[in-house]
Short mmCIF file of N, CA and C in Angstrom, two decimals:
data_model
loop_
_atom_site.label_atom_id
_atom_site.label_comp_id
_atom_site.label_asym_id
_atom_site.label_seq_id
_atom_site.Cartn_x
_atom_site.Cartn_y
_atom_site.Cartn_z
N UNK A 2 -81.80 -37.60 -13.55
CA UNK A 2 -81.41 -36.31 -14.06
C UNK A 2 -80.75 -36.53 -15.41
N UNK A 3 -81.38 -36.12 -16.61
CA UNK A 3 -81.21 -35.72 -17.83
C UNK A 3 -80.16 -34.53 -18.24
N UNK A 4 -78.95 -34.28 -18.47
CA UNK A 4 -78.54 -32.84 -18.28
C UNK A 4 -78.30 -33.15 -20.08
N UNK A 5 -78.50 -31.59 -20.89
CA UNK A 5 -77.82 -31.09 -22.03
C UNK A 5 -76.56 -30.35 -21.62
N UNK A 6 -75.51 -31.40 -21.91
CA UNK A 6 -74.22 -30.96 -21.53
C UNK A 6 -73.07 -29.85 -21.59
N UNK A 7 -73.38 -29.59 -23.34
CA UNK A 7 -72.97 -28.11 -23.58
C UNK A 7 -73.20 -27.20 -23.00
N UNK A 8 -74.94 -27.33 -23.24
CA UNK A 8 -75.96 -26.45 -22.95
C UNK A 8 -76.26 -25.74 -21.19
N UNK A 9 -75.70 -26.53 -20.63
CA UNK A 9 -75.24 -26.51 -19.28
C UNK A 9 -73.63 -25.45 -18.87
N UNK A 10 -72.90 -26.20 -19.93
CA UNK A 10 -71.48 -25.49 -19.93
C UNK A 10 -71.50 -24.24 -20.50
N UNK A 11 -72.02 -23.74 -21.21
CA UNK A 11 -72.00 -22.78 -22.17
C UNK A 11 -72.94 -21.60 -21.52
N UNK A 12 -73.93 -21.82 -20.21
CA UNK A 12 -74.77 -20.90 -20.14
C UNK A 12 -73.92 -19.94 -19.61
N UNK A 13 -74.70 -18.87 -19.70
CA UNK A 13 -74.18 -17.97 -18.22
C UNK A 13 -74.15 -18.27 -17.04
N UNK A 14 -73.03 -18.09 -16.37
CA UNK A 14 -72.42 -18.67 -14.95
C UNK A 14 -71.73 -19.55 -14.94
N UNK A 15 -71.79 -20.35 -16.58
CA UNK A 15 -71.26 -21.63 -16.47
C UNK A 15 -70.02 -22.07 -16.80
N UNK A 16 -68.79 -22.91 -17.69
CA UNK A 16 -67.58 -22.85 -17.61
C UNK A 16 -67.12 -22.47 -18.74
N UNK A 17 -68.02 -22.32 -19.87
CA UNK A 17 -67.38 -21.32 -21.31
C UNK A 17 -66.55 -21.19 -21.71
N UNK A 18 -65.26 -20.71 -20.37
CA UNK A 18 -63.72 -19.96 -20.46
C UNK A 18 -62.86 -20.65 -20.54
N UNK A 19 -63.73 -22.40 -20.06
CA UNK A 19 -62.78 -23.40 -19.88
C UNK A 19 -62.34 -24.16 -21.72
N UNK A 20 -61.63 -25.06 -22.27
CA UNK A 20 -61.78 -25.88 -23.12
C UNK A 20 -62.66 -26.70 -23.14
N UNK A 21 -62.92 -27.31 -24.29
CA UNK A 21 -64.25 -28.13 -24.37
C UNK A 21 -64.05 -29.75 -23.06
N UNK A 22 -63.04 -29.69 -23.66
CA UNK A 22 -62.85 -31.34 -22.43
C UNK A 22 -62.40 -30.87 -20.91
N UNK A 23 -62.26 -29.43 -20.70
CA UNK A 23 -62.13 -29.28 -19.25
C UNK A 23 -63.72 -28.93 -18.51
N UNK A 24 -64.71 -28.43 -19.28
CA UNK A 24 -65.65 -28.15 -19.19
C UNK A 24 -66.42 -29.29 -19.02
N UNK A 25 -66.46 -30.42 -20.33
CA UNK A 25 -67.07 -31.75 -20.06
C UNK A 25 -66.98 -32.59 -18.23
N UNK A 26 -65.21 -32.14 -18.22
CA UNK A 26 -64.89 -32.98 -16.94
C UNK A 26 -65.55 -32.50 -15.67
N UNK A 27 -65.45 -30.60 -15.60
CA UNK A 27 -65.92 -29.89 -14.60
C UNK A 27 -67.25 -30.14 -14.24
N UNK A 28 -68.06 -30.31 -15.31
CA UNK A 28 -69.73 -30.63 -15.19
C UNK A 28 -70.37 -31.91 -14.85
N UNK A 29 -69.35 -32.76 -15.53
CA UNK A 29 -69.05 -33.97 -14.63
C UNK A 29 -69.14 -34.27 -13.44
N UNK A 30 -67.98 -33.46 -13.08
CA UNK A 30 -67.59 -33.80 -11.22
C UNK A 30 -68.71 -32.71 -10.55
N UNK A 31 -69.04 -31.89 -11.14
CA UNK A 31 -69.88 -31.12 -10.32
C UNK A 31 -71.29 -32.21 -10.43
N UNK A 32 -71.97 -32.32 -11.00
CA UNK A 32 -73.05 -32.92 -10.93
C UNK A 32 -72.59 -34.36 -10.05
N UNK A 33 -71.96 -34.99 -10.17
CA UNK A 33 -71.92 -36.28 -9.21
C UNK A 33 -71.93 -35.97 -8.24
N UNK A 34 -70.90 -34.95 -7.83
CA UNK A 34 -71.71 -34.35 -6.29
C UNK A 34 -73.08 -34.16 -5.56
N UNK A 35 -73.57 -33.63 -6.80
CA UNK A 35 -75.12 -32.70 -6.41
C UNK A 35 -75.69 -34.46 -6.18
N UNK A 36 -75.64 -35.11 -7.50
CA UNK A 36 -76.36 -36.38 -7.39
C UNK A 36 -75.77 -37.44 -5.99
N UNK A 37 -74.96 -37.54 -5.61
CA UNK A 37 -74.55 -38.31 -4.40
C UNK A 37 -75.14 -37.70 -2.99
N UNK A 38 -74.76 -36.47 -3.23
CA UNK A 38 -75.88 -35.45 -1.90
C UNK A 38 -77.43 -35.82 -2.06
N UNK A 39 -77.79 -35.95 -3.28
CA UNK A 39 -79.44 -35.98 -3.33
C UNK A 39 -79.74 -37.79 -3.51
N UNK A 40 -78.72 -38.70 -3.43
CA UNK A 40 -79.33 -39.58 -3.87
C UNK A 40 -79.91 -40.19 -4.72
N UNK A 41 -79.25 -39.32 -5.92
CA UNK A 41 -79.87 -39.46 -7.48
C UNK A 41 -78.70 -39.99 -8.74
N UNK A 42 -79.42 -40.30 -9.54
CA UNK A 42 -78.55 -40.38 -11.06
C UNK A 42 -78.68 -39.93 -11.99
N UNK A 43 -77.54 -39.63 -12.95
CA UNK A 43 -77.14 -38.35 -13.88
C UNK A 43 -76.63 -38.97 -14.82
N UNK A 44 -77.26 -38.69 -15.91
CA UNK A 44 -77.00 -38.59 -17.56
C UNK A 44 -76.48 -37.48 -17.71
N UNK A 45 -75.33 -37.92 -18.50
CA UNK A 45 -74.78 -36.26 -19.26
C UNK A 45 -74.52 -36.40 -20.53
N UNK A 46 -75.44 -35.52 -21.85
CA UNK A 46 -75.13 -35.81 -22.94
C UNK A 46 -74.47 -34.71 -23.70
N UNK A 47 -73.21 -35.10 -24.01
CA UNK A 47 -72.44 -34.39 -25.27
C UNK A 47 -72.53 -34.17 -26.25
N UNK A 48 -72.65 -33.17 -27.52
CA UNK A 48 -72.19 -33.74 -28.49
C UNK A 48 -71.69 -34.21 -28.58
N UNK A 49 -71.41 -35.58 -29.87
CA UNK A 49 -70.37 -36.18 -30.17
C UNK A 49 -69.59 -35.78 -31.04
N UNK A 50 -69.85 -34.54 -31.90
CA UNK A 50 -68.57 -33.96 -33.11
C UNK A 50 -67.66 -33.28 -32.55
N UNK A 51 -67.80 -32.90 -31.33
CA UNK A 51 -67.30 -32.43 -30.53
C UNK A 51 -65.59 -32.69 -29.68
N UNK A 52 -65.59 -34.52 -29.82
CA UNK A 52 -65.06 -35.10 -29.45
C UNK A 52 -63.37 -35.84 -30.21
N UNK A 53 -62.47 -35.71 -29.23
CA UNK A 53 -61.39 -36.13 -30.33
C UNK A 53 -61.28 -37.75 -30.95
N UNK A 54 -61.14 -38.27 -32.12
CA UNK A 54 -61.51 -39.28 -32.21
C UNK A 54 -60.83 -40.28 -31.04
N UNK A 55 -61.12 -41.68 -31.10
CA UNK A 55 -60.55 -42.44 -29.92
C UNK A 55 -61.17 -42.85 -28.84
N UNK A 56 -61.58 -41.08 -28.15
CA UNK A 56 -63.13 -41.11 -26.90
C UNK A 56 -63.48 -41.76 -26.99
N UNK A 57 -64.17 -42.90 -25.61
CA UNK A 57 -64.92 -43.68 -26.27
C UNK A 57 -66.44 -42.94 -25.18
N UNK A 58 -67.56 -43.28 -26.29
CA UNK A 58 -68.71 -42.51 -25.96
C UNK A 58 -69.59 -42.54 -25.03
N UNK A 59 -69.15 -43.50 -24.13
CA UNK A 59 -70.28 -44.29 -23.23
C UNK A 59 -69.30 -44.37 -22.21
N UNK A 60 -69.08 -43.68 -20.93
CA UNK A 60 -68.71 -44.18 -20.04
C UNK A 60 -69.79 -43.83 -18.57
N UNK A 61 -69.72 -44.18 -17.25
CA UNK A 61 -69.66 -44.52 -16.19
C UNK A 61 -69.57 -44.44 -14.87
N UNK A 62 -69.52 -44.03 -13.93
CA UNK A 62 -68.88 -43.37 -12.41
C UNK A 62 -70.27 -44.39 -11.89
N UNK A 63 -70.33 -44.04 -10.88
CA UNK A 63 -71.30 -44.62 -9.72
C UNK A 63 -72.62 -43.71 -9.63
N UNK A 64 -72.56 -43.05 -10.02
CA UNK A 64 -73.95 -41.54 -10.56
C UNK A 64 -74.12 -41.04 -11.40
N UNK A 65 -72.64 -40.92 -12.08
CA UNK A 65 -73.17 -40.02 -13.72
C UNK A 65 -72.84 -40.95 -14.48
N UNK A 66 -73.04 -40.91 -15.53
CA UNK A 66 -73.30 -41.53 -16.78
C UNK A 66 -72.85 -40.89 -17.86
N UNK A 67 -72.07 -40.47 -18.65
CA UNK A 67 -72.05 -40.00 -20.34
C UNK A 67 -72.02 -39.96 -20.81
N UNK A 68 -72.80 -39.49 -22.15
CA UNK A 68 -72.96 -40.21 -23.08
C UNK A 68 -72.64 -39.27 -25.05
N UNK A 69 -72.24 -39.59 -25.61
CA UNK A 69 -71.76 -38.55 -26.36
C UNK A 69 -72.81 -39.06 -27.83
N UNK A 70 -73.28 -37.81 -28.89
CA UNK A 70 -73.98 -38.50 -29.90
C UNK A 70 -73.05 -39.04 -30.83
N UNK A 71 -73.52 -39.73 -31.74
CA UNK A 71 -73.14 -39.82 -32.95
C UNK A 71 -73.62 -39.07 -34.07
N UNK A 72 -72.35 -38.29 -34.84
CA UNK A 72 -72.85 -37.85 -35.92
C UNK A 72 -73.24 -38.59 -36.89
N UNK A 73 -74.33 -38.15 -37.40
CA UNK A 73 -75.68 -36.94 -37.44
C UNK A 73 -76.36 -36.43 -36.52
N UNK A 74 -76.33 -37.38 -35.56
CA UNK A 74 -76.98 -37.03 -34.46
C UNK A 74 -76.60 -36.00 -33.81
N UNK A 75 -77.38 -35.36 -33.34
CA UNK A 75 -76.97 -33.69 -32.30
C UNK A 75 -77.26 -34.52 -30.63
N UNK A 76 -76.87 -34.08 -29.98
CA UNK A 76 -77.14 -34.09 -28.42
C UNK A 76 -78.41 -34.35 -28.08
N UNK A 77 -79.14 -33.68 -28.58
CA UNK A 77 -81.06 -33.19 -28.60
C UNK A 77 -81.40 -34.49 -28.94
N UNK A 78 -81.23 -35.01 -30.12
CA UNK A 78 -81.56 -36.23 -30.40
C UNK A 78 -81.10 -37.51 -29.31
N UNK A 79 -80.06 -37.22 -29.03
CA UNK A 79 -79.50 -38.63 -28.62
C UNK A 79 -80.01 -38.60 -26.86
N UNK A 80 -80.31 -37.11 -26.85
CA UNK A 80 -80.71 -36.98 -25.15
C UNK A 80 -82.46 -37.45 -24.93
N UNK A 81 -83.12 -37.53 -26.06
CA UNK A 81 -84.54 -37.71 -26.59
C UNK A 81 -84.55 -39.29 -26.52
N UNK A 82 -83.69 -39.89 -26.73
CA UNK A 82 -83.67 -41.55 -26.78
C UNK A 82 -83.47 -41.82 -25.86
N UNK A 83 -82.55 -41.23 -24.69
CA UNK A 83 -81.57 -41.75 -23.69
C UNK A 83 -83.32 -41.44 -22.95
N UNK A 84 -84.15 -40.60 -22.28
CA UNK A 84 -85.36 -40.25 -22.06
C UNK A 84 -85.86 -41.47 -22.57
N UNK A 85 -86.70 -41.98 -23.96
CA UNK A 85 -87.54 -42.74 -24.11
C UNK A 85 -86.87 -43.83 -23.58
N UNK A 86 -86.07 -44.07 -23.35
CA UNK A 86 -85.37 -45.54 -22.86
C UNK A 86 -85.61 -45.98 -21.47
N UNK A 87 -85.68 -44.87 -20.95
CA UNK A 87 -85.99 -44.56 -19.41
C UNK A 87 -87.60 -45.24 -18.63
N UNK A 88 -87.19 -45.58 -17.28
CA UNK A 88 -88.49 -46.13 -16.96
C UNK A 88 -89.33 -44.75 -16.84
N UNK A 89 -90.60 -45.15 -16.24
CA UNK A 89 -91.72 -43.97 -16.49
C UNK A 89 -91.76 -43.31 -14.63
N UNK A 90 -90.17 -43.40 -13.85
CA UNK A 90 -89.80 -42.10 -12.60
C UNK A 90 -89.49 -41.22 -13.44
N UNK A 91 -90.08 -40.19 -12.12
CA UNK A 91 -89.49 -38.61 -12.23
C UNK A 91 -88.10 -38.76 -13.13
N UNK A 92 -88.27 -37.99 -14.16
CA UNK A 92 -86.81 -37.54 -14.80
C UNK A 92 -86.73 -36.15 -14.85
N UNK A 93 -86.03 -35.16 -14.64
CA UNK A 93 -86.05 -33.61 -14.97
C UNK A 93 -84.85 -33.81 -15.88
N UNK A 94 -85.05 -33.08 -16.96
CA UNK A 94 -84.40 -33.42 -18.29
C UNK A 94 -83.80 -31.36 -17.91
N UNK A 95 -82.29 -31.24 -17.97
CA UNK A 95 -82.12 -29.78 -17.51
C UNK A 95 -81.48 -29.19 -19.12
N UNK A 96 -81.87 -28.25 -19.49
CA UNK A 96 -81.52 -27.69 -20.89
C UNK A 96 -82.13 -26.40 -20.67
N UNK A 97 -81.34 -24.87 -21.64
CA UNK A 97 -82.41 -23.81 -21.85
C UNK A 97 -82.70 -24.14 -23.29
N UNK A 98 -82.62 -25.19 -24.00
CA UNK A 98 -82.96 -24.96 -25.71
C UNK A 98 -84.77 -25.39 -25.45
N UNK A 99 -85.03 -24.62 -25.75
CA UNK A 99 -86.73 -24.72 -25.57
C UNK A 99 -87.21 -25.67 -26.62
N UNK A 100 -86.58 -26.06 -27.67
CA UNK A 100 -87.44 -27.13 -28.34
C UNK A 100 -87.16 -28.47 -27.82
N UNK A 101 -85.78 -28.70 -27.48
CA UNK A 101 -85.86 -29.80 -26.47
C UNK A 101 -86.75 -30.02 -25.71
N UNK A 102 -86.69 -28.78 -24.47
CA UNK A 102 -87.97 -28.96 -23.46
C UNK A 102 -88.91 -28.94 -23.50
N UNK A 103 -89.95 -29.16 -25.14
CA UNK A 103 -91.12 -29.23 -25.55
C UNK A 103 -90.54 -30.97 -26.13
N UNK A 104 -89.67 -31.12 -26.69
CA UNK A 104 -89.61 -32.57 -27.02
C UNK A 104 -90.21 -33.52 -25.36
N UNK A 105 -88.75 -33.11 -24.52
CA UNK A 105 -88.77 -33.47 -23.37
C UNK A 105 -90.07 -33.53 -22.38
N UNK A 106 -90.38 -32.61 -22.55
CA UNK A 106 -92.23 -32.23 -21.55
C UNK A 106 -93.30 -33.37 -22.17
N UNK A 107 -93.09 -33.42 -23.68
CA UNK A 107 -93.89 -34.13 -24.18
C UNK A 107 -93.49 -36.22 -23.58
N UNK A 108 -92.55 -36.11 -23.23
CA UNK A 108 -92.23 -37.34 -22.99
C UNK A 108 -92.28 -37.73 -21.12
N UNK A 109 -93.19 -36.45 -20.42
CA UNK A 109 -93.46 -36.56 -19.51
C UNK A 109 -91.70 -36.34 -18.84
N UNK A 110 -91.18 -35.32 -18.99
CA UNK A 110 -90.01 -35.27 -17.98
C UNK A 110 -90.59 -33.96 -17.31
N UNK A 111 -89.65 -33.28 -16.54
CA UNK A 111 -90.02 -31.84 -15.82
C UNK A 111 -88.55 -31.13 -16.33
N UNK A 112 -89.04 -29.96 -16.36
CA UNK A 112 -87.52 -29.41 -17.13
C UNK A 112 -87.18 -28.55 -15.97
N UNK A 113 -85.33 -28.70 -16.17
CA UNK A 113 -85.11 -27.32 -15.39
C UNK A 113 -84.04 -26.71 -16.42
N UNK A 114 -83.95 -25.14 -15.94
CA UNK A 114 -83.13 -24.94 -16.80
C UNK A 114 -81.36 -24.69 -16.38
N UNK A 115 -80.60 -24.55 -17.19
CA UNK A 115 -79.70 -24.91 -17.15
C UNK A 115 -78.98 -24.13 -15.90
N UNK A 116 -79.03 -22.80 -16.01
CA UNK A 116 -79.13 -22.03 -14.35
C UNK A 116 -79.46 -21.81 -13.38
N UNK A 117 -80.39 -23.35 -13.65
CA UNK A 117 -80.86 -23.94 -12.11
C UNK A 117 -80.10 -24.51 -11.67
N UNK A 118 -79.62 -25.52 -12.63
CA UNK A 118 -78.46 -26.68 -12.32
C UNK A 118 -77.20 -26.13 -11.58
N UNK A 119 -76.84 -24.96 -12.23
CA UNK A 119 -75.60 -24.54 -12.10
C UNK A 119 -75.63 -23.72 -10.27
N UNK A 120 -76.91 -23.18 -10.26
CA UNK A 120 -76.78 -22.72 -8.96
C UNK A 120 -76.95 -23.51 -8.19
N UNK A 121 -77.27 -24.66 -8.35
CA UNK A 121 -76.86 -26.01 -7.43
C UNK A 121 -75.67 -26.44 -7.29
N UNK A 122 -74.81 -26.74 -8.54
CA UNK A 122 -73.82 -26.99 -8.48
C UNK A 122 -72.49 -26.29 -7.86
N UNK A 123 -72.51 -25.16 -7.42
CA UNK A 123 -72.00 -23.86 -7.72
C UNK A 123 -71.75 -23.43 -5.73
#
């Protein structure tokens, strides 16, 4: 599981109301759940301008993973690499930015969108 992390936080239904790093954490812990129930593993990509300096960008848990870009880089980009890096299993890459999910489709993932995720999580 591929998640666009904002893009996840920011939808409708999703944590918006929260601050940016309470939101990061909430989507966090919610998805390790979903992924420990299903037996799966989770990428979560951030922006990285986003971030206070110090963060460090790459951390860890036992299911999720996250990963923050580097500027220039946007999320889209850095979530597009984290994908090609990937072996050639099922990945569902979850975002509503539709050019992603034409990047993403093209790289053989399955998309869901971001208020799928959330009514899982939820």
């Amino acid at each position: 599981l591929l998640v666009d992390g904002y893009n996840v936080t920011l939808a409708e239904g999703g944590f918006g109301d929260l601050t940016l790093e309470a939101q990061r954490s909430r989507l966090v812990q919610e998805v390790g759940r979903l992924v420990r129930r299903k037996g799966a593993r989770a990428t979560v990509v951030f922006d990285g301008s986003e971030i206070p300096p110090g963060t460090a960008r790459r951390y860890r848990s036992r299911y999720v993973r996250v990963e923050y870009s580097r500027p220039p880089l946007i999320a889209d980009d850095h979530l597009v690499a984290v994908l090609e890096d990937l072996p050639l299993d099922p990945v569902v890459v979850v975002t509503n930015d539709r050019e992603l999910q034409a990047r993403a489709s093209r790289l053989g993932a399955t998309i869901a969108r971001s208020t799928q995720l959330l009514a899982l999580i939820r």
